[in-house]
Tab-separated table of C-alpha atoms and ligand atoms in Angstrom:
chain	number	residue	atom	x	y	z
A	1	MET	CA	71.518	61.352	139.980
A	2	SER	CA	72.103	57.759	141.015
A	3	PHE	CA	73.095	54.753	139.009
A	4	SER	CA	70.312	53.688	136.707
A	5	ALA	CA	70.324	50.064	135.186
A	6	SER	CA	67.801	49.091	132.254
A	7	ILE	CA	67.725	45.519	131.360
A	8	ILE	CA	66.141	44.449	128.053
A	9	THR	CA	65.330	40.670	128.281
A	10	LEU	CA	62.852	37.923	127.403
A	11	PHE	CA	62.721	36.960	131.027
A	12	PRO	CA	62.221	40.013	133.131
A	13	ASP	CA	60.912	37.850	135.923
A	14	LEU	CA	64.451	36.597	136.692
A	15	PHE	CA	65.264	40.134	138.139
A	16	PRO	CA	66.228	41.563	140.532
A	17	GLY	CA	67.276	37.947	141.523
A	18	THR	CA	70.588	38.174	143.450
A	19	LEU	CA	70.572	41.965	143.026
A	20	GLY	CA	67.557	42.265	145.392
A	21	ALA	CA	69.329	40.524	148.306
A	22	SER	CA	71.485	41.784	151.203
A	23	VAL	CA	73.272	45.068	150.865
A	24	LEU	CA	72.630	45.567	147.158
A	25	GLY	CA	68.900	45.104	147.717
A	26	ARG	CA	69.017	47.502	150.535
A	27	GLY	CA	70.768	50.042	148.228
A	28	LEU	CA	68.002	49.479	145.645
A	29	THR	CA	65.184	50.120	148.170
A	30	ASP	CA	67.067	53.195	149.557
A	31	GLY	CA	67.495	54.721	146.051
A	32	LEU	CA	71.236	54.417	145.682
A	33	TRP	CA	70.543	52.722	142.383
A	34	SER	CA	67.536	51.696	140.252
A	35	LEU	CA	66.684	48.758	138.099
A	36	GLU	CA	64.197	48.778	135.303
A	37	THR	CA	63.416	45.621	133.184
A	38	VAL	CA	61.980	45.733	129.723
A	39	GLN	CA	60.234	42.767	128.055
A	40	LEU	CA	61.860	42.519	124.531
A	41	ARG	CA	58.710	40.635	123.346
A	42	ASP	CA	56.669	43.750	123.849
A	43	PHE	CA	58.375	45.288	120.899
A	44	ALA	CA	57.454	42.494	118.381
A	45	THR	CA	55.099	43.563	115.767
A	46	ASP	CA	53.339	40.362	114.423
A	47	ARG	CA	50.471	38.607	116.214
A	48	HIS	CA	52.744	35.778	117.346
A	49	ARG	CA	55.128	38.204	118.984
A	50	THR	CA	58.143	36.821	117.024
A	51	VAL	CA	61.562	38.158	118.186
A	52	ASP	CA	63.849	35.817	116.151
A	53	ASP	CA	64.288	34.511	112.689
A	54	THR	CA	66.489	31.828	110.999
A	55	PRO	CA	70.147	32.893	110.268
A	56	ALA	CA	70.973	34.321	106.786
A	57	GLY	CA	73.286	31.956	105.024
A	58	GLY	CA	71.892	28.978	106.889
A	59	GLY	CA	72.996	27.135	110.020
A	60	ALA	CA	71.726	26.055	113.321
A	61	GLY	CA	69.742	28.142	115.772
A	62	MET	CA	67.940	31.384	115.429
A	63	VAL	CA	68.899	35.114	115.374
A	64	LEU	CA	67.392	38.056	117.221
A	65	LYS	CA	65.807	40.451	114.775
A	66	PRO	CA	67.544	43.795	114.552
A	67	ASP	CA	64.354	45.928	114.182
A	68	ILE	CA	62.668	44.557	117.337
A	69	LEU	CA	65.730	44.974	119.530
A	70	ALA	CA	66.349	48.513	118.182
A	71	SER	CA	62.822	49.568	119.054
A	72	ALA	CA	63.289	48.158	122.642
A	73	ILE	CA	66.603	50.065	122.956
A	74	ASP	CA	65.084	53.378	121.561
A	75	ALA	CA	62.263	53.031	124.068
A	76	VAL	CA	64.434	52.750	127.114
A	77	SER	CA	67.587	54.615	125.977
A	78	PRO	CA	66.886	57.601	123.434
A	79	ALA	CA	69.970	58.877	121.617
A	80	ALA	CA	70.721	61.598	124.217
A	81	ASP	CA	70.987	58.876	127.049
A	82	PRO	CA	74.568	59.005	128.380
A	83	ARG	CA	74.354	55.499	129.668
A	84	PRO	CA	76.621	52.883	127.760
A	85	ARG	CA	74.694	50.201	126.062
A	86	LEU	CA	76.091	46.744	126.982
A	87	LEU	CA	75.344	43.373	125.305
A	88	MET	CA	76.167	40.392	127.384
A	89	SER	CA	77.857	37.859	124.972
A	90	PRO	CA	80.518	35.320	125.239
A	91	ARG	CA	82.185	37.102	122.203
A	92	GLY	CA	82.572	40.251	124.335
A	93	LYS	CA	85.635	41.877	125.943
A	94	PRO	CA	86.061	40.220	129.312
A	95	LEU	CA	84.563	41.969	132.283
A	96	THR	CA	87.281	43.398	134.658
A	97	GLN	CA	87.377	45.107	137.969
A	98	ALA	CA	88.576	48.312	136.244
A	99	ARG	CA	85.439	48.302	134.013
A	100	ALA	CA	83.118	47.664	136.956
A	101	ARG	CA	84.640	50.467	138.808
A	102	GLU	CA	84.241	52.826	135.837
A	103	LEU	CA	80.683	51.803	135.484
A	104	ALA	CA	79.847	52.353	139.000
A	105	LEU	CA	80.964	55.907	138.780
A	106	GLY	CA	78.853	56.661	135.706
A	107	PRO	CA	75.196	57.194	135.132
A	108	GLY	CA	74.266	53.625	134.804
A	109	ALA	CA	73.922	51.016	131.915
A	110	VAL	CA	71.459	49.615	129.429
A	111	ILE	CA	72.028	45.982	129.268
A	112	VAL	CA	70.826	43.615	126.483
A	113	CYS	CA	70.515	40.066	127.373
A	114	GLY	CA	70.972	37.731	124.415
A	115	ARG	CA	69.282	34.412	124.022
A	116	PHE	CA	69.400	32.303	120.681
A	117	GLU	CA	72.513	31.708	118.678
A	118	GLY	CA	73.099	35.446	118.158
A	119	ILE	CA	71.924	38.868	117.429
A	120	ASP	CA	71.743	40.491	114.061
A	121	GLN	CA	75.165	42.365	113.706
A	122	ARG	CA	73.517	45.539	112.264
A	123	VAL	CA	71.779	46.361	115.530
A	124	ILE	CA	74.973	45.987	117.413
A	125	ASP	CA	76.609	48.362	114.977
A	126	ALA	CA	73.653	50.815	114.667
A	127	ARG	CA	73.164	51.250	118.404
A	128	ASP	CA	76.929	50.924	119.342
A	129	LEU	CA	76.430	47.969	121.645
A	130	GLU	CA	79.554	47.211	123.787
A	131	GLU	CA	79.880	43.387	123.920
A	132	VAL	CA	80.798	42.216	127.482
A	133	SER	CA	81.712	38.604	128.412
A	134	ILE	CA	81.858	37.277	132.043
A	135	GLY	CA	84.199	34.422	131.188
A	136	ASP	CA	85.230	31.870	128.593
A	137	TYR	CA	82.316	29.529	128.727
A	138	VAL	CA	78.821	29.794	127.018
A	139	LEU	CA	75.610	30.399	129.049
A	140	ALA	CA	72.136	29.727	127.729
A	141	GLY	CA	71.389	33.488	127.896
A	142	GLY	CA	72.652	36.703	129.050
A	143	GLU	CA	70.467	37.242	132.201
A	144	VAL	CA	72.904	35.579	134.772
A	145	ALA	CA	75.775	37.405	133.149
A	146	ALA	CA	73.910	40.745	133.478
A	147	MET	CA	73.293	39.900	137.147
A	148	VAL	CA	77.059	39.181	137.497
A	149	LEU	CA	77.992	42.262	136.023
A	150	LEU	CA	75.591	44.448	137.918
A	151	GLU	CA	76.544	42.832	141.223
A	152	ALA	CA	80.220	43.646	140.565
A	153	VAL	CA	79.336	47.257	139.601
A	154	VAL	CA	76.533	48.085	142.137
A	155	ARG	CA	78.613	47.056	145.267
A	156	LEU	CA	81.189	49.624	144.098
A	157	ILE	CA	78.517	52.476	144.007
A	158	PRO	CA	79.480	55.074	146.646
A	159	GLY	CA	77.234	54.326	149.745
A	160	VAL	CA	76.214	50.795	148.896
A	161	LEU	CA	78.889	48.815	150.769
A	162	GLY	CA	80.091	51.177	153.394
A	163	GLY	CA	83.498	52.773	153.991
A	164	ALA	CA	85.302	54.667	151.196
A	165	ASP	CA	88.396	52.511	151.269
A	166	SER	CA	86.543	49.079	151.961
A	167	HIS	CA	87.495	47.881	148.540
A	168	ALA	CA	91.177	48.775	148.528
A	169	GLU	CA	92.456	45.379	149.708
A	170	GLU	CA	90.100	43.159	147.576
A	171	SER	CA	91.243	40.842	144.950
A	172	PHE	CA	92.191	42.782	141.660
A	173	GLU	CA	92.080	46.265	143.198
A	174	ASN	CA	95.882	46.384	143.251
A	175	GLY	CA	96.370	43.881	140.403
A	176	LEU	CA	96.781	40.931	142.847
A	177	LEU	CA	94.663	38.279	144.486
A	178	GLU	CA	93.739	38.930	147.975
A	179	TYR	CA	95.865	37.519	150.929
A	180	PRO	CA	94.309	34.891	153.157
A	181	GLN	CA	92.125	36.115	156.092
A	182	TYR	CA	91.713	34.617	159.705
A	183	THR	CA	89.547	35.255	162.649
A	184	ARG	CA	88.895	33.649	165.942
A	185	PRO	CA	89.277	31.038	167.370
A	186	GLN	CA	92.997	31.214	167.614
A	187	VAL	CA	93.350	27.420	166.951
A	188	PHE	CA	90.802	25.605	164.574
A	189	GLU	CA	91.169	21.849	164.380
A	190	GLY	CA	94.865	22.102	165.194
A	191	ARG	CA	95.499	25.033	162.714
A	192	SER	CA	96.744	28.227	164.360
A	193	ILE	CA	96.394	31.836	163.004
A	194	PRO	CA	99.862	32.853	161.411
A	195	GLY	CA	101.840	34.433	164.402
A	196	VAL	CA	102.618	37.647	162.396
A	197	LEU	CA	98.839	38.577	162.326
A	198	THR	CA	98.755	38.556	166.092
A	199	SER	CA	102.040	40.169	166.659
A	200	GLY	CA	100.625	43.743	166.666
A	201	ASP	CA	103.377	44.798	164.186
A	202	HIS	CA	101.550	46.477	161.431
A	203	ALA	CA	104.510	47.023	159.168
A	204	ARG	CA	105.275	43.207	159.381
A	205	ILE	CA	101.591	42.446	158.687
A	206	ARG	CA	101.425	44.622	155.719
A	207	LYS	CA	104.631	43.058	154.364
A	208	TRP	CA	103.300	39.433	155.023
A	209	ARG	CA	99.938	40.224	153.295
A	210	GLN	CA	101.705	41.667	150.217
A	211	GLU	CA	103.990	38.599	150.057
A	212	GLN	CA	101.056	36.311	150.313
A	213	SER	CA	99.219	38.223	147.574
A	214	GLU	CA	102.122	38.031	145.284
A	215	ASP	CA	102.653	34.340	145.916
A	216	LEU	CA	99.038	33.395	145.331
A	217	THR	CA	98.879	35.481	142.226
A	218	ARG	CA	102.002	33.862	140.830
A	219	GLN	CA	100.604	30.427	141.569
A	220	ARG	CA	97.070	30.769	140.447
A	221	ARG	CA	96.928	33.788	138.043
A	222	PRO	CA	100.392	34.372	136.613
A	223	ASP	CA	98.584	36.212	133.635
A	224	LEU	CA	97.773	39.098	136.066
A	225	LEU	CA	101.435	39.726	136.754
A	226	LYS	CA	102.241	40.406	133.013
B	301	ADE	N1	75.912	34.918	127.183
B	301	ADE	C1	76.195	33.643	126.974
B	301	ADE	N2	77.468	33.368	127.559
B	301	ADE	C2	77.996	34.583	128.052
B	301	ADE	C3	79.178	34.860	128.737
B	301	ADE	N3	80.133	34.022	128.864
B	301	ADE	N4	79.359	36.165	129.111
B	301	ADE	C4	78.343	37.031	128.839
B	301	ADE	N5	77.184	36.746	128.298
B	301	ADE	C5	76.956	35.540	127.854
């Protein structure tokens, strides 16, 4: 059983987007993972195909109706579906590499892309939606956020990106930012590759990279060291 993603959105044409390119797209056509999009509007019940309404209590913007979204969720993800149900939202818990790794080893995900000012809280509660944020800024909708999440997850699915330990040295995999990388030419615009990297001394190289990772993390992301 491979990783299966179902996306509930008002803009299914945006997918697969970045997920269809390069090695993730190859994984998709090779059946290492699957992607299904569901048009939320297909679950509207009136002749105008309305999916939103004005907020109870007043205020700006519109709110996604709970009954329409619940029908869409139930159609793609019956109660026995083992996949977590995610709701892309700036209010959510921040996405981490650890959560991405967890999801990559699981059965997949049902992802709801919000638009509008918000989603009726009762469907979030009733369908146990896990709110996930990709950062402290507000997008116009959840579609790009869903692509970001899936891009982070799908590249970790076994077989998609290659060797078993090809992720071991990436940023966040050891709680630190990745050390700087170099390749030929030996001198570029007067700048040389650090001598240690061409020394052939693998213990020294490992130690240098660890120090570089720690320095970078201290400078740029001291929050990761806490
Ligand atoms: N939808 C709008 N903004 C978002 C964010 N920062 N993360 C996830 N989904 C969003």
